[in-house]
Amino acid sequence: DGGITQSPKYLFRKEGQNVTLSCEQNLNHDAMYWYRQDPGQGLRLIYYSQIVNDFQKGDIAEGYSVSREKKESFPLTVTSAQKNPTAFYLCASSVGASYNEQFFGPGTRLTVL
Amino acid sequence: AQSVAQPEDQVNVAEGNPLTVKCTYSVSGNPYLFWYVQYPNRGLQFLLKYITGDNLVKGSYGFEAEFNKSQTSFHLKKPSALVSDSALYFCAVRDMDNYGQNFVFGPGTRLSVLP
């Protein structure tokens, strides 16, 4: 899982609550990403950030928000507007150039009760 | 738009036999191609990538992949499978000629190596 940590490993949330997933990397990577993984669907991009204080929406950004105040941190907030938030969430980072592979964290499994 | 297909949901192979996990892609420009492996409840681990040059790429744990531009394929191979290779495998593509395009992942192929 490289130098990326995600916490917590398991998270339970009641409907209507916002929850924030942590992602920290010590790899000095410029780019960071959040993916959602559902069974049989592979990974879908939620948000990404190429540089501090800048981020862009991915394919499924609705109901999610992010911030990138520090290079090493890219927290994801799952808001109450996300209709089906139960999923496995993966954070990744990469050196900025597009031919470089991503390094993934161990993931957070979010369950909405 | 970029896309990746992994035509097999599941691949079963006997230990010691060669394995192949298939991947085909579609990009408007030239591709960067990647293979990752995921063990249960874990993040993805990078196996190998094709950027340019030799069509046969060697990676971690004895895996290799062959880039075929005419067939737009990047199949993952290993000469002799191990039970410990059983996992979920993802192919990913990035369009090198379209800066700002992100990685697109295939749906994954579950590999089961039977003892």
Short mmCIF file of C-alpha atoms in Angstrom, two decimals:
data_model
loop_
_atom_site.label_atom_id
_atom_site.label_comp_id
_atom_site.label_asym_id
_atom_site.label_seq_id
_atom_site.Cartn_x
_atom_site.Cartn_y
_atom_site.Cartn_z
CA ASP A 1 0.00 0.00 0.00
CA GLY A 2 3.04 2.28 -0.29
CA GLY A 3 3.21 5.53 1.64
CA ILE A 4 -0.51 6.27 1.59
CA THR A 5 -2.68 5.88 4.64
CA GLN A 6 -6.45 5.98 4.80
CA SER A 7 -8.51 6.12 7.92
CA PRO A 8 -10.65 4.70 9.24
CA LYS A 9 -10.62 1.23 7.67
CA TYR A 10 -14.32 0.74 8.38
CA LEU A 11 -16.88 3.50 8.84
CA PHE A 12 -20.54 3.37 9.64
CA ARG A 13 -22.85 6.30 9.08
CA LYS A 14 -26.47 6.99 9.65
CA GLU A 15 -28.53 8.33 6.79
CA GLY A 16 -28.47 12.12 6.63
CA GLN A 17 -25.02 12.48 8.16
CA ASN A 18 -21.93 13.83 6.49
CA VAL A 19 -18.72 11.87 7.00
CA THR A 20 -15.09 12.63 6.14
CA LEU A 21 -12.58 10.04 4.95
CA SER A 22 -8.92 10.76 5.54
CA CYS A 23 -6.12 10.26 3.01
CA GLU A 24 -2.49 11.11 3.73
CA GLN A 25 0.61 10.43 1.64
CA ASN A 26 4.31 10.85 2.41
CA LEU A 27 5.50 10.17 -1.13
CA ASN A 28 5.78 13.84 -2.08
CA HIS A 29 3.38 13.24 -4.95
CA ASP A 30 1.68 16.19 -6.58
CA ALA A 31 -1.45 14.40 -7.78
CA MET A 32 -4.04 12.73 -5.59
CA TYR A 33 -7.27 10.92 -6.46
CA TRP A 34 -10.39 9.49 -4.89
CA TYR A 35 -12.12 6.45 -6.36
CA ARG A 36 -15.24 4.57 -5.47
CA GLN A 37 -15.33 0.80 -5.94
CA ASP A 38 -18.54 -1.18 -6.18
CA PRO A 39 -18.70 -4.91 -6.87
CA GLY A 40 -18.34 -5.70 -10.56
CA GLN A 41 -17.89 -2.06 -11.58
CA GLY A 42 -14.21 -1.44 -11.19
CA LEU A 43 -13.04 1.96 -10.00
CA ARG A 44 -14.87 5.20 -10.69
CA LEU A 45 -13.17 8.56 -10.25
CA ILE A 46 -14.80 10.93 -7.76
CA TYR A 47 -12.34 13.85 -7.53
CA TYR A 48 -8.73 14.48 -8.33
CA SER A 49 -6.16 17.14 -7.54
CA GLN A 50 -3.03 17.88 -9.53
CA ILE A 51 -1.70 20.52 -7.16
CA VAL A 52 -2.35 22.08 -3.77
CA ASN A 53 -5.44 24.29 -3.57
CA ASP A 54 -6.79 22.97 -6.84
CA PHE A 55 -9.07 20.01 -7.60
CA GLN A 56 -11.44 18.84 -10.33
CA LYS A 57 -14.56 16.73 -10.45
CA GLY A 58 -14.31 13.23 -11.74
CA ASP A 59 -17.04 11.10 -13.24
CA ILE A 60 -19.21 10.74 -10.11
CA ALA A 61 -18.61 13.87 -8.01
CA GLU A 62 -22.23 14.53 -7.05
CA GLY A 63 -22.74 14.21 -3.31
CA TYR A 64 -19.02 14.41 -2.52
CA SER A 65 -16.63 17.24 -1.67
CA VAL A 66 -12.87 17.49 -1.20
CA SER A 67 -10.16 19.91 -0.14
CA ARG A 68 -6.44 20.07 -0.86
CA GLU A 69 -4.91 22.51 1.59
CA LYS A 70 -1.68 20.54 1.97
CA LYS A 71 0.28 18.50 -0.51
CA GLU A 72 0.16 15.39 1.64
CA SER A 73 -3.54 15.44 2.49
CA PHE A 74 -6.70 15.02 0.39
CA PRO A 75 -9.77 14.37 2.57
CA LEU A 76 -13.08 13.31 1.04
CA THR A 77 -16.44 14.26 2.55
CA VAL A 78 -19.42 12.11 1.71
CA THR A 79 -22.42 14.35 2.15
CA SER A 80 -26.01 13.50 2.87
CA ALA A 81 -26.75 14.36 -0.78
CA GLN A 82 -24.97 11.19 -1.93
CA LYS A 83 -27.85 8.83 -2.56
CA ASN A 84 -26.02 5.53 -2.33
CA PRO A 85 -22.81 6.03 -0.36
CA THR A 86 -22.20 2.47 0.79
CA ALA A 87 -19.01 1.44 -1.03
CA PHE A 88 -15.28 0.87 -0.78
CA TYR A 89 -13.35 4.14 -1.17
CA LEU A 90 -9.79 4.22 -2.44
CA CYS A 91 -7.35 7.09 -2.37
CA ALA A 92 -4.37 7.19 -4.72
CA SER A 93 -1.48 9.45 -5.56
CA SER A 94 1.02 9.77 -8.38
CA VAL A 95 3.92 11.85 -9.55
CA GLY A 96 2.46 14.48 -11.83
CA ALA A 97 3.52 13.15 -15.24
CA SER A 98 0.80 11.14 -16.95
CA TYR A 99 2.93 8.05 -17.61
CA ASN A 100 3.46 7.40 -13.92
CA GLU A 101 1.51 4.75 -12.10
CA GLN A 102 -0.72 5.45 -9.14
CA PHE A 103 -0.04 4.30 -5.61
CA PHE A 104 -3.12 3.27 -3.67
CA GLY A 105 -4.05 3.40 -0.02
CA PRO A 106 -5.64 0.42 1.77
CA GLY A 107 -9.16 1.79 1.39
CA THR A 108 -12.08 2.71 3.63
CA ARG A 109 -15.26 0.68 3.61
CA LEU A 110 -18.22 2.96 4.28
CA THR A 111 -21.56 1.49 5.28
CA VAL A 112 -24.69 3.57 5.66
CA LEU A 113 -27.08 2.16 8.23
CA ALA B 1 -13.45 8.95 -24.89
CA GLN B 2 -11.20 6.44 -23.25
CA SER B 3 -12.44 2.97 -22.33
CA VAL B 4 -11.11 -0.35 -21.13
CA ALA B 5 -12.69 -3.76 -21.51
CA GLN B 6 -11.83 -6.90 -19.63
CA PRO B 7 -13.97 -9.48 -21.39
CA GLU B 8 -13.75 -12.16 -18.72
CA ASP B 9 -15.26 -11.68 -15.28
CA GLN B 10 -13.51 -14.79 -14.01
CA VAL B 11 -10.50 -16.82 -15.10
CA ASN B 12 -9.72 -20.21 -13.60
CA VAL B 13 -6.38 -21.90 -14.08
CA ALA B 14 -4.58 -24.81 -12.46
CA GLU B 15 -1.44 -24.13 -10.46
CA GLY B 16 1.64 -24.45 -12.64
CA ASN B 17 -0.22 -23.71 -15.85
CA PRO B 18 0.22 -20.49 -17.81
CA LEU B 19 -2.35 -17.76 -17.24
CA THR B 20 -3.69 -14.96 -19.39
CA VAL B 21 -5.95 -12.12 -18.30
CA LYS B 22 -7.27 -10.15 -21.25
CA CYS B 23 -7.57 -6.39 -21.71
CA THR B 24 -8.57 -4.29 -24.69
CA TYR B 25 -8.66 -0.52 -24.77
CA SER B 26 -9.87 2.46 -26.73
CA VAL B 27 -8.22 5.89 -26.75
CA SER B 28 -8.11 8.65 -29.31
CA GLY B 29 -4.37 9.14 -28.98
CA ASN B 30 -1.56 6.84 -27.91
CA PRO B 31 -2.05 4.88 -24.72
CA TYR B 32 -0.26 4.47 -21.47
CA LEU B 33 -1.37 1.06 -20.16
CA PHE B 34 -1.21 -0.36 -16.65
CA TRP B 35 -2.03 -3.53 -14.75
CA TYR B 36 -2.89 -3.60 -11.06
CA VAL B 37 -3.77 -6.40 -8.65
CA GLN B 38 -6.11 -6.21 -5.69
CA TYR B 39 -6.31 -8.65 -2.80
CA PRO B 40 -9.48 -8.78 -0.67
CA ASN B 41 -10.23 -5.59 1.24
CA ARG B 42 -6.96 -4.02 0.15
CA GLY B 43 -5.88 -1.23 -2.15
CA LEU B 44 -4.57 -1.84 -5.64
CA GLN B 45 -0.94 -2.77 -6.21
CA PHE B 46 0.89 -1.78 -9.38
CA LEU B 47 2.19 -4.69 -11.48
CA LEU B 48 3.51 -3.21 -14.71
CA LYS B 49 3.03 -0.56 -17.36
CA TYR B 50 3.54 0.08 -21.05
CA ILE B 51 4.70 3.54 -22.04
CA THR B 52 6.66 3.06 -25.22
CA GLY B 53 9.29 0.78 -26.74
CA ASP B 54 9.34 -3.00 -26.45
CA ASN B 55 5.87 -4.49 -26.76
CA LEU B 56 6.61 -7.10 -24.09
CA VAL B 57 6.70 -5.57 -20.65
CA LYS B 58 7.94 -7.42 -17.57
CA GLY B 59 6.65 -6.57 -14.13
CA SER B 60 6.40 -7.69 -10.54
CA TYR B 61 5.91 -11.27 -9.30
CA GLY B 62 6.79 -12.84 -12.66
CA PHE B 63 3.98 -11.16 -14.58
CA GLU B 64 4.39 -9.77 -18.06
CA ALA B 65 2.10 -8.14 -20.60
CA GLU B 66 2.13 -7.79 -24.34
CA PHE B 67 1.07 -4.58 -26.04
CA ASN B 68 -0.55 -5.11 -29.42
CA LYS B 69 -1.39 -1.85 -31.14
CA SER B 70 -3.25 -3.35 -34.07
CA GLN B 71 -5.54 -5.33 -31.79
CA THR B 72 -5.64 -2.56 -29.14
CA SER B 73 -4.87 -5.16 -26.50
CA PHE B 74 -2.66 -5.44 -23.45
CA HIS B 75 -3.05 -8.96 -22.09
CA LEU B 76 -1.46 -9.93 -18.78
CA LYS B 77 0.43 -13.22 -18.70
CA LYS B 78 2.41 -15.45 -16.41
CA PRO B 79 4.16 -18.65 -17.49
CA SER B 80 3.36 -20.63 -14.34
CA ALA B 81 0.50 -19.66 -12.04
CA LEU B 82 0.66 -19.83 -8.24
CA VAL B 83 -2.24 -20.22 -5.84
CA SER B 84 -1.14 -16.93 -4.31
CA ASP B 85 -1.83 -15.19 -7.64
CA SER B 86 -5.56 -15.56 -6.96
CA ALA B 87 -6.89 -12.00 -6.79
CA LEU B 88 -8.75 -9.32 -8.73
CA TYR B 89 -6.85 -7.82 -11.66
CA PHE B 90 -7.48 -4.42 -13.20
CA CYS B 91 -6.30 -3.02 -16.49
CA ALA B 92 -6.11 0.78 -16.82
CA VAL B 93 -5.40 3.20 -19.65
CA ARG B 94 -4.41 6.81 -19.90
CA ASP B 95 -4.40 8.78 -23.15
CA MET B 96 -0.91 10.26 -23.50
CA ASP B 97 -1.98 12.68 -26.22
CA ASN B 98 -4.76 14.26 -24.24
CA TYR B 99 -3.24 16.01 -21.27
CA GLY B 100 -5.58 16.11 -18.33
CA GLN B 101 -7.31 12.85 -19.14
CA ASN B 102 -7.21 10.60 -16.15
CA PHE B 103 -6.87 6.90 -15.71
CA VAL B 104 -9.76 4.74 -16.85
CA PHE B 105 -10.03 1.34 -15.23
CA GLY B 106 -11.58 -1.82 -16.56
CA PRO B 107 -14.19 -3.68 -14.49
CA GLY B 108 -11.70 -6.21 -13.22
CA THR B 109 -11.11 -9.93 -13.75
CA ARG B 110 -11.11 -12.35 -10.87
CA LEU B 111 -8.34 -14.91 -11.20
CA SER B 112 -8.62 -18.19 -9.34
CA VAL B 113 -5.63 -20.50 -9.34
CA LEU B 114 -6.62 -23.97 -8.29
CA PRO B 115 -4.15 -26.21 -6.42
#
